[in-house]
């Protein structure tokens, strides 16, 4: 009984074959030299099977218009929304490999990534194979990590592919083609006519995800440009005292309860009351427990933001590295919207994998010894497909940015499973010259997750001991000044906006950001802030002046919501397609 298995990439096919065969597979060439065929025997579908395992290189199928509609000057733009489109195979060698292999197979198992795109690629494989053998049984392997446990469990629990999820991708692909082609041709030809010397040979592309992404950059840039920094003034009270010779002098800096004033003269009047020889009186002393929360379980958006902020690695490079770590079996599937571990998830096994690591192995061992064991801080999001991102095995030999991304994921996972940091905060309030000031001291009692998660900072702060009614002469009373600063706009900020407004998915944020950079619609400053180029700014403002808010996120967010409804079975594929075509 021969079973044809197909993965999304050759690396995944090789790794899964290695697991299932116990390192005993044979290799032969397919019709593409990049996609090998791995052969071995394995117990599957209730019997001993002869396994052939091959792969694709992403999508096999692409879409385009026919005849005159393929030409930039061939038709009126609105016609592109209704004319026929056709699908064509982009890698004929891979198609022929599938056709050849399925002829001698009695079953087909799909091993593509378990997300929307992977499901759609799976149906591309199914359609090619069923054109050759129409009645071949088809199964879907569902897994979130390429480890022995997960892959063998997927083999034992084969399911049916989900047509609805694939339909959602079909709708997205068709709309992207029709909308992108119509508006790309419109703005390219229009702007080439207006600016023949500078744009004569330039394609000015439009995409319903890339344009709102560009809109966020332009909007934040305008906010920064229009931002008027304001001078402000504030008063501080400093008290230095030696209460214990062993501790030496302790300096406490009291902050003004008014925080700051934007009127210098008003601040000077209040400062004069505090500056004259006066006595500070302690009006209140309170103490309360404080906690610093450990991080939530990691989803894709959080990985991209943390890598950008903490490691200075952009989202595209982060996801490329994460995909590689996943394929090698070091981490779970990195494209997930889930930030909550299931209750029956075996966290102890994953923590145990880390106990031998020289940097965080001791922390992992102590985590296993805690009363109750690992207890993750869970969020409220789940894509019902994959768990949060986590390490699946130790990776002692990684180097460079691969090691840094793996370390971030591992430390985040261990921190998430530990306990919140605990401290005791003492707050002291004083009155000087009729003005109120306060200072907070912090004693950290249990560092807990902070021991492993050095991306967070929570430092203790020692202040002198005060009691209500105490009076003292301040060491210094000073008036300081500052200026308000404009909002930042880093890649992490942009990803947050895209996630908040539903532009793209966790799997495509990095791709859309990279597109507007490659199109020269935006650039990056030396301090890694986004800056719109002249063309990017002109496109957004041009549509705004015409009364078409093409850069606003609502249009794409509505589509993303409808795609989710197709996946859930609460919306019809054709209804969604026609509704969004009519909108544009």
CSV table of N, CA and C in Angstrom, one decimal, residues 118-262:
chain,number,residue,atom,x,y,z
A,118,UNK,N,-1.2,27.4,3.7
A,118,UNK,CA,-0.9,26.0,3.6
A,118,UNK,C,-2.0,25.2,3.2
A,119,UNK,N,-3.2,25.5,3.7
A,119,UNK,CA,-4.4,24.7,3.3
A,119,UNK,C,-4.7,24.9,1.8
A,120,UNK,N,-4.6,26.1,1.4
A,120,UNK,CA,-4.8,26.4,-0.1
A,120,UNK,C,-3.8,25.7,-0.9
A,121,UNK,N,-2.5,25.7,-0.5
A,121,UNK,CA,-1.5,24.9,-1.3
A,121,UNK,C,-1.9,23.4,-1.3
A,122,UNK,N,-2.4,23.0,-0.1
A,122,UNK,CA,-2.8,21.6,-0.1
A,122,UNK,C,-3.9,21.2,-1.1
A,123,UNK,N,-4.8,22.1,-1.3
A,123,UNK,CA,-5.8,21.9,-2.4
A,123,UNK,C,-5.3,22.0,-3.8
A,124,UNK,N,-4.2,22.8,-4.0
A,124,UNK,CA,-3.5,22.8,-5.3
A,124,UNK,C,-3.0,21.4,-5.5
A,125,UNK,N,-2.3,20.8,-4.5
A,125,UNK,CA,-1.8,19.4,-4.6
A,125,UNK,C,-2.9,18.5,-4.9
A,126,UNK,N,-4.0,18.6,-4.2
A,126,UNK,CA,-5.1,17.6,-4.3
A,126,UNK,C,-5.7,17.7,-5.7
A,127,UNK,N,-5.9,18.9,-6.3
A,127,UNK,CA,-6.5,19.0,-7.6
A,127,UNK,C,-5.6,18.4,-8.7
A,128,UNK,N,-4.3,18.6,-8.6
A,128,UNK,CA,-3.4,18.1,-9.5
A,128,UNK,C,-3.4,16.5,-9.5
A,129,UNK,N,-3.4,16.0,-8.3
A,129,UNK,CA,-3.4,14.5,-8.1
A,129,UNK,C,-4.7,13.9,-8.5
A,130,UNK,N,-5.8,14.6,-8.2
A,130,UNK,CA,-7.1,14.0,-8.6
A,130,UNK,C,-7.4,14.2,-10.1
A,131,UNK,N,-6.7,15.0,-10.8
A,131,UNK,CA,-6.8,15.1,-12.2
A,131,UNK,C,-6.2,13.8,-12.9
A,132,UNK,N,-5.3,13.2,-12.1
A,132,UNK,CA,-4.7,11.9,-12.6
A,132,UNK,C,-5.5,10.7,-12.0
A,133,UNK,N,-5.8,10.8,-10.7
A,133,UNK,CA,-6.5,9.7,-10.1
A,133,UNK,C,-7.6,10.2,-9.3
A,134,UNK,N,-8.8,10.3,-9.9
A,134,UNK,CA,-9.9,11.1,-9.3
A,134,UNK,C,-10.4,10.6,-8.0
A,135,UNK,N,-10.3,9.3,-7.7
A,135,UNK,CA,-10.9,8.7,-6.5
A,135,UNK,C,-9.9,8.4,-5.4
A,136,UNK,N,-8.7,9.0,-5.5
A,136,UNK,CA,-7.6,8.7,-4.5
A,136,UNK,C,-8.1,9.3,-3.1
A,137,UNK,N,-8.0,8.6,-2.0
A,137,UNK,CA,-8.3,9.1,-0.7
A,137,UNK,C,-7.3,10.2,-0.3
A,138,UNK,N,-7.8,11.3,0.3
A,138,UNK,CA,-6.9,12.4,0.7
A,138,UNK,C,-7.0,12.6,2.2
A,139,UNK,N,-5.9,12.8,2.9
A,139,UNK,CA,-5.8,13.1,4.3
A,139,UNK,C,-5.0,14.3,4.6
A,140,UNK,N,-5.2,14.9,5.7
A,140,UNK,CA,-4.5,16.1,6.1
A,140,UNK,C,-3.8,15.8,7.4
A,141,UNK,N,-2.4,16.0,7.5
A,141,UNK,CA,-1.7,15.9,8.7
A,141,UNK,C,-1.6,17.3,9.3
A,142,UNK,N,-2.0,17.4,10.6
A,142,UNK,CA,-2.0,18.7,11.3
A,142,UNK,C,-1.0,18.7,12.4
A,143,UNK,N,-0.1,19.6,12.4
A,143,UNK,CA,1.0,19.6,13.4
A,143,UNK,C,1.4,21.1,13.6
A,144,UNK,N,2.1,21.4,14.7
A,144,UNK,CA,2.5,22.7,15.0
A,144,UNK,C,4.0,22.8,15.3
A,145,UNK,N,4.7,21.7,15.2
A,145,UNK,CA,6.1,21.6,15.4
A,145,UNK,C,6.7,20.4,14.7
A,146,UNK,N,7.9,20.5,14.2
A,146,UNK,CA,8.5,19.3,13.5
A,146,UNK,C,9.4,18.6,14.5
A,147,UNK,N,8.7,17.9,15.4
A,147,UNK,CA,9.4,17.1,16.4
A,147,UNK,C,8.9,15.6,16.4
A,148,UNK,N,9.6,14.7,16.9
A,148,UNK,CA,9.1,13.3,16.9
A,148,UNK,C,7.7,13.2,17.4
A,149,UNK,N,7.5,13.7,18.6
A,149,UNK,CA,6.2,13.6,19.2
A,149,UNK,C,5.0,14.1,18.3
A,150,UNK,N,5.2,15.4,17.8
A,150,UNK,CA,4.2,16.0,17.1
A,150,UNK,C,3.9,15.4,15.7
A,151,UNK,N,5.0,15.0,15.0
A,151,UNK,CA,4.8,14.4,13.7
A,151,UNK,C,4.2,13.0,13.8
A,152,UNK,N,4.6,12.2,14.7
A,152,UNK,CA,4.0,10.9,14.9
A,152,UNK,C,2.6,11.0,15.4
A,153,UNK,N,2.3,12.0,16.2
A,153,UNK,CA,0.9,12.2,16.6
A,153,UNK,C,0.0,12.6,15.4
A,154,UNK,N,0.6,13.4,14.5
A,154,UNK,CA,-0.2,13.8,13.3
A,154,UNK,C,-0.5,12.6,12.4
A,155,UNK,N,0.5,11.7,12.3
A,155,UNK,CA,0.3,10.5,11.5
A,155,UNK,C,-0.8,9.6,12.1
A,156,UNK,N,-0.9,9.6,13.4
A,156,UNK,CA,-1.9,8.8,14.1
A,156,UNK,C,-3.3,9.4,14.1
A,157,UNK,N,-3.4,10.7,13.7
A,157,UNK,CA,-4.6,11.4,13.8
A,157,UNK,C,-4.9,12.2,12.5
A,158,UNK,N,-4.7,11.5,11.4
A,158,UNK,CA,-4.9,12.2,10.1
A,158,UNK,C,-6.4,12.7,10.0
A,159,UNK,N,-6.6,13.9,9.4
A,159,UNK,CA,-7.9,14.5,9.3
A,159,UNK,C,-8.2,14.8,7.8
A,160,UNK,N,-9.3,15.5,7.6
A,160,UNK,CA,-9.7,15.9,6.2
A,160,UNK,C,-9.3,17.3,6.0
A,161,UNK,N,-8.8,17.7,4.8
A,161,UNK,CA,-8.5,19.1,4.5
A,161,UNK,C,-9.7,19.9,4.6
A,162,UNK,N,-9.6,21.2,4.9
A,162,UNK,CA,-10.7,22.1,5.1
A,162,UNK,C,-10.9,23.0,3.9
A,163,UNK,N,-11.9,22.7,3.1
A,163,UNK,CA,-12.2,23.5,1.9
A,163,UNK,C,-12.5,24.9,2.2
A,164,UNK,N,-13.2,25.2,3.3
A,164,UNK,CA,-13.6,26.6,3.6
A,164,UNK,C,-12.3,27.5,3.8
A,165,UNK,N,-11.3,27.0,4.5
A,165,UNK,CA,-10.1,27.8,4.7
A,165,UNK,C,-9.4,28.0,3.4
A,166,UNK,N,-9.4,27.0,2.5
A,166,UNK,CA,-8.8,27.2,1.1
A,166,UNK,C,-9.6,28.2,0.3
A,167,UNK,N,-11.0,28.2,0.5
A,167,UNK,CA,-11.8,29.2,-0.2
A,167,UNK,C,-11.5,30.6,0.2
A,168,UNK,N,-11.2,30.8,1.4
A,168,UNK,CA,-10.9,32.2,1.9
A,168,UNK,C,-9.6,32.7,1.2
A,169,UNK,N,-8.7,31.8,1.0
A,169,UNK,CA,-7.5,32.2,0.2
A,169,UNK,C,-7.8,32.5,-1.2
A,170,UNK,N,-8.6,31.7,-1.8
A,170,UNK,CA,-9.0,31.9,-3.2
A,170,UNK,C,-9.7,33.3,-3.4
A,171,UNK,N,-10.5,33.7,-2.4
A,171,UNK,CA,-11.1,35.0,-2.5
A,171,UNK,C,-10.1,36.1,-2.3
A,172,UNK,N,-9.2,35.9,-1.4
A,172,UNK,CA,-8.1,36.9,-1.2
A,172,UNK,C,-7.2,37.1,-2.4
A,173,UNK,N,-6.9,35.9,-3.0
A,173,UNK,CA,-6.0,36.0,-4.2
A,173,UNK,C,-6.7,36.7,-5.4
A,174,UNK,N,-8.0,36.4,-5.6
A,174,UNK,CA,-8.7,37.0,-6.7
A,174,UNK,C,-8.9,38.5,-6.5
A,175,UNK,N,-9.2,38.9,-5.3
A,175,UNK,CA,-9.4,40.3,-5.0
A,175,UNK,C,-8.1,41.0,-5.1
A,176,UNK,N,-7.0,40.4,-4.6
A,176,UNK,CA,-5.7,41.1,-4.7
A,176,UNK,C,-5.3,41.3,-6.1
A,177,UNK,N,-5.6,40.3,-7.0
A,177,UNK,CA,-5.3,40.5,-8.4
A,177,UNK,C,-6.1,41.6,-9.1
A,178,UNK,N,-7.4,41.5,-8.9
A,178,UNK,CA,-8.3,42.5,-9.6
A,178,UNK,C,-8.1,43.9,-9.1
A,179,UNK,N,-8.1,44.1,-7.8
A,179,UNK,CA,-7.9,45.4,-7.2
A,179,UNK,C,-6.5,45.9,-7.5
A,180,UNK,N,-5.5,45.1,-7.3
A,180,UNK,CA,-4.1,45.5,-7.5
A,180,UNK,C,-3.9,45.9,-8.9
A,181,UNK,N,-4.4,45.1,-9.9
A,181,UNK,CA,-4.1,45.4,-11.3
A,181,UNK,C,-4.8,46.7,-11.7
A,182,UNK,N,-6.1,46.8,-11.3
A,182,UNK,CA,-6.9,48.0,-11.7
A,182,UNK,C,-6.2,49.3,-11.2
A,183,UNK,N,-5.9,49.3,-9.9
A,183,UNK,CA,-5.4,50.6,-9.4
A,183,UNK,C,-3.9,50.8,-9.7
A,184,UNK,N,-3.2,49.7,-9.9
A,184,UNK,CA,-1.8,49.9,-10.3
A,184,UNK,C,-1.7,50.5,-11.7
A,185,UNK,N,-2.6,50.0,-12.6
A,185,UNK,CA,-2.6,50.5,-14.0
A,185,UNK,C,-3.1,52.0,-14.0
A,186,UNK,N,-4.1,52.2,-13.2
A,186,UNK,CA,-4.6,53.6,-13.1
A,186,UNK,C,-3.6,54.6,-12.7
A,187,UNK,N,-2.9,54.3,-11.5
A,187,UNK,CA,-2.0,55.3,-11.0
A,187,UNK,C,-0.7,55.3,-11.8
A,188,UNK,N,-0.3,54.2,-12.3
A,188,UNK,CA,1.0,54.2,-13.1
A,188,UNK,C,0.8,55.0,-14.4
A,189,UNK,N,-0.3,54.8,-15.1
A,189,UNK,CA,-0.5,55.5,-16.4
A,189,UNK,C,-0.7,57.0,-16.1
A,190,UNK,N,-1.5,57.3,-15.1
A,190,UNK,CA,-1.9,58.7,-14.8
A,190,UNK,C,-0.6,59.4,-14.4
A,191,UNK,N,0.2,58.9,-13.5
A,191,UNK,CA,1.4,59.6,-13.0
A,191,UNK,C,2.5,59.6,-14.1
A,192,UNK,N,2.6,58.6,-14.9
A,192,UNK,CA,3.6,58.7,-16.0
A,192,UNK,C,3.3,59.8,-17.0
A,193,UNK,N,2.0,60.0,-17.2
A,193,UNK,CA,1.6,61.1,-18.1
A,193,UNK,C,1.9,62.5,-17.5
A,194,UNK,N,1.7,62.6,-16.1
A,194,UNK,CA,1.9,63.9,-15.5
A,194,UNK,C,3.4,64.1,-15.2
A,195,UNK,N,4.2,63.0,-14.9
A,195,UNK,CA,5.6,63.2,-14.6
A,195,UNK,C,6.4,62.3,-15.6
A,196,UNK,N,6.4,62.6,-16.9
A,196,UNK,CA,7.1,61.7,-17.8
A,196,UNK,C,8.6,61.6,-17.6
A,197,UNK,N,9.2,62.6,-17.1
A,197,UNK,CA,10.7,62.6,-17.0
A,197,UNK,C,11.2,61.7,-15.8
A,198,UNK,N,10.4,61.7,-14.8
A,198,UNK,CA,10.8,60.9,-13.6
A,198,UNK,C,10.2,59.6,-13.4
A,199,UNK,N,9.0,59.4,-14.0
A,199,UNK,CA,8.2,58.1,-13.7
A,199,UNK,C,8.0,57.3,-15.0
A,200,UNK,N,8.6,57.7,-16.1
A,200,UNK,CA,8.3,57.0,-17.4
A,200,UNK,C,8.5,55.5,-17.3
A,201,UNK,N,9.5,55.0,-16.6
A,201,UNK,CA,9.7,53.6,-16.6
A,201,UNK,C,9.4,52.9,-15.3
A,202,UNK,N,8.6,53.6,-14.4
A,202,UNK,CA,8.4,53.1,-13.1
A,202,UNK,C,7.0,52.5,-12.9
A,203,UNK,N,6.9,51.3,-12.4
A,203,UNK,CA,5.6,50.7,-12.0
A,203,UNK,C,5.2,51.2,-10.7
A,204,UNK,N,4.1,51.8,-10.6
A,204,UNK,CA,3.6,52.3,-9.3
A,204,UNK,C,2.5,51.4,-8.8
A,205,UNK,N,2.9,50.5,-8.0
A,205,UNK,CA,2.0,49.4,-7.6
A,205,UNK,C,1.0,49.8,-6.5
A,206,UNK,N,-0.1,49.2,-6.5
A,206,UNK,CA,-1.2,49.3,-5.5
A,206,UNK,C,-1.5,48.0,-4.9
A,207,UNK,N,-1.6,47.9,-3.6
A,207,UNK,CA,-2.1,46.7,-2.9
A,207,UNK,C,-3.0,47.0,-1.8
A,208,UNK,N,-4.0,46.3,-1.6
A,208,UNK,CA,-5.0,46.7,-0.6
A,208,UNK,C,-4.5,46.5,0.8
A,209,UNK,N,-3.3,45.8,1.0
A,209,UNK,CA,-2.7,45.8,2.3
A,209,UNK,C,-1.6,46.8,2.4
A,210,UNK,N,-0.8,46.8,1.4
A,210,UNK,CA,0.4,47.7,1.4
A,210,UNK,C,0.0,49.2,1.5
A,211,UNK,N,-1.2,49.5,0.9
A,211,UNK,CA,-1.6,50.9,0.9
A,211,UNK,C,-2.0,51.5,2.3
A,212,UNK,N,-2.8,50.7,3.1
A,212,UNK,CA,-3.1,51.1,4.4
A,212,UNK,C,-1.8,51.2,5.3
A,213,UNK,N,-0.9,50.2,5.0
A,213,UNK,CA,0.4,50.2,5.7
A,213,UNK,C,1.2,51.5,5.5
A,214,UNK,N,1.2,51.9,4.2
A,214,UNK,CA,1.8,53.2,3.8
A,214,UNK,C,1.0,54.3,4.5
A,215,UNK,N,-0.3,54.2,4.5
A,215,UNK,CA,-1.1,55.3,5.2
A,215,UNK,C,-0.7,55.5,6.6
A,216,UNK,N,-0.4,54.4,7.3
A,216,UNK,CA,0.0,54.6,8.7
A,216,UNK,C,1.3,55.4,8.8
A,217,UNK,N,2.2,55.1,7.9
A,217,UNK,CA,3.5,55.8,7.9
A,217,UNK,C,3.3,57.3,7.7
A,218,UNK,N,2.5,57.6,6.6
A,218,UNK,CA,2.3,59.0,6.3
A,218,UNK,C,1.5,59.7,7.4
A,219,UNK,N,0.5,59.1,8.0
A,219,UNK,CA,-0.2,59.7,9.1
A,219,UNK,C,0.7,60.0,10.3
A,220,UNK,N,1.5,59.0,10.7
A,220,UNK,CA,2.4,59.3,11.8
A,220,UNK,C,3.5,60.3,11.5
A,221,UNK,N,3.9,60.3,10.2
A,221,UNK,CA,4.9,61.3,9.8
A,221,UNK,C,4.3,62.7,9.9
A,222,UNK,N,3.1,62.9,9.4
A,222,UNK,CA,2.4,64.2,9.5
A,222,UNK,C,2.3,64.6,10.9
A,223,UNK,N,1.9,63.7,11.8
A,223,UNK,CA,1.7,64.0,13.2
A,223,UNK,C,3.1,64.5,13.8
A,224,UNK,N,4.2,63.9,13.4
A,224,UNK,CA,5.5,64.3,13.9
A,224,UNK,C,5.8,65.7,13.3
A,225,UNK,N,5.6,65.9,12.0
A,225,UNK,CA,5.9,67.2,11.4
A,225,UNK,C,5.0,68.3,12.0
A,226,UNK,N,3.8,68.0,12.3
A,226,UNK,CA,2.9,69.1,12.8
A,226,UNK,C,3.0,69.2,14.3
A,227,UNK,N,3.8,68.3,14.9
A,227,UNK,CA,4.0,68.4,16.4
A,227,UNK,C,4.7,69.6,16.7
A,228,UNK,N,4.2,70.4,17.7
A,228,UNK,CA,4.9,71.6,18.2
A,228,UNK,C,5.4,71.3,19.6
A,229,UNK,N,6.7,71.1,19.7
A,229,UNK,CA,7.2,70.8,21.1
A,229,UNK,C,6.9,72.0,22.0
A,230,UNK,N,6.6,71.7,23.2
A,230,UNK,CA,6.3,72.7,24.2
A,230,UNK,C,7.3,72.6,25.4
A,231,UNK,N,7.7,73.8,25.8
A,231,UNK,CA,8.6,73.8,27.0
A,231,UNK,C,7.7,73.6,28.3
A,232,UNK,N,8.2,72.9,29.2
A,232,UNK,CA,7.5,72.7,30.5
A,232,UNK,C,8.6,72.9,31.6
A,233,UNK,N,8.0,73.1,32.8
A,233,UNK,CA,8.8,73.3,34.0
A,233,UNK,C,8.2,72.5,35.2
A,234,UNK,N,9.1,72.1,36.0
A,234,UNK,CA,8.6,71.3,37.2
A,234,UNK,C,9.6,71.6,38.4
A,235,UNK,N,9.1,71.2,39.6
A,235,UNK,CA,9.9,71.4,40.8
A,235,UNK,C,10.2,70.0,41.4
A,236,UNK,N,11.4,69.9,41.9
A,236,UNK,CA,11.8,68.7,42.6
A,236,UNK,C,12.4,69.1,44.0
A,237,UNK,N,12.2,68.2,45.0
A,237,UNK,CA,12.7,68.4,46.3
A,237,UNK,C,13.7,67.2,46.6
A,238,UNK,N,14.9,67.5,47.0
A,238,UNK,CA,15.9,66.5,47.2
A,238,UNK,C,16.2,66.5,48.7
A,239,UNK,N,16.3,65.3,49.3
A,239,UNK,CA,16.7,65.2,50.7
A,239,UNK,C,17.7,64.1,50.8
A,240,UNK,N,18.9,64.4,51.3
A,240,UNK,CA,19.9,63.5,51.6
A,240,UNK,C,20.2,63.4,53.1
A,241,UNK,N,20.2,62.2,53.6
A,241,UNK,CA,20.3,62.0,55.1
A,241,UNK,C,21.0,60.6,55.3
A,242,UNK,N,21.8,60.6,56.4
A,242,UNK,CA,22.4,59.4,56.8
A,242,UNK,C,21.7,58.9,58.1
A,243,UNK,N,21.0,57.9,58.0
A,243,UNK,CA,20.2,57.3,59.1
A,243,UNK,C,20.9,56.2,59.8
A,244,UNK,N,21.8,55.6,59.0
A,244,UNK,CA,22.6,54.4,59.6
A,244,UNK,C,24.0,54.5,59.0
A,245,UNK,N,25.0,54.5,59.8
A,245,UNK,CA,26.3,54.7,59.4
A,245,UNK,C,26.7,53.6,58.4
A,246,UNK,N,26.2,52.4,58.6
A,246,UNK,CA,26.5,51.3,57.7
A,246,UNK,C,26.0,51.5,56.3
A,247,UNK,N,24.8,52.1,56.2
A,247,UNK,CA,24.2,52.3,54.9
A,247,UNK,C,24.8,53.6,54.2
A,248,UNK,N,25.4,54.5,54.9
A,248,UNK,CA,25.8,55.7,54.4
A,248,UNK,C,24.7,56.7,54.0
A,249,UNK,N,25.0,57.8,53.3
A,249,UNK,CA,23.9,58.7,53.0
A,249,UNK,C,23.0,58.2,51.9
A,250,UNK,N,21.7,58.5,52.1
A,250,UNK,CA,20.6,58.0,51.2
A,250,UNK,C,19.9,59.3,50.6
A,251,UNK,N,19.9,59.4,49.3
A,251,UNK,CA,19.2,60.5,48.7
A,251,UNK,C,17.8,60.2,48.2
A,252,UNK,N,16.8,60.9,48.6
A,252,UNK,CA,15.5,60.7,48.1
A,252,UNK,C,15.1,61.9,47.3
A,253,UNK,N,14.6,61.7,46.0
A,253,UNK,CA,14.2,62.8,45.2
A,253,UNK,C,12.6,62.8,45.0
A,254,UNK,N,12.0,63.8,45.6
A,254,UNK,CA,10.5,63.9,45.6
A,254,UNK,C,10.0,64.6,44.3
A,255,UNK,N,9.0,64.0,43.7
A,255,UNK,CA,8.5,64.5,42.5
A,255,UNK,C,7.2,65.3,42.8
A,256,UNK,N,7.0,66.4,42.0
A,256,UNK,CA,5.9,67.3,42.2
A,256,UNK,C,4.6,66.6,41.9
A,257,UNK,N,3.6,66.8,42.7
A,257,UNK,CA,2.3,66.2,42.5
A,257,UNK,C,1.6,66.8,41.3
A,258,UNK,N,1.9,68.1,41.0
A,258,UNK,CA,1.4,68.7,39.8
A,258,UNK,C,2.0,68.2,38.5
A,259,UNK,N,3.1,67.4,38.6
A,259,UNK,CA,3.9,66.9,37.5
A,259,UNK,C,4.7,68.0,36.8
A,260,UNK,N,4.0,68.8,36.0
A,260,UNK,CA,4.7,69.9,35.3
A,260,UNK,C,3.7,71.0,34.9
A,261,UNK,N,4.3,72.2,34.7
A,261,UNK,CA,3.5,73.3,34.2
A,261,UNK,C,4.1,73.8,32.9
A,262,UNK,N,3.2,74.3,32.0
A,262,UNK,CA,3.6,74.8,30.7
A,262,UNK,C,3.7,76.3,30.8
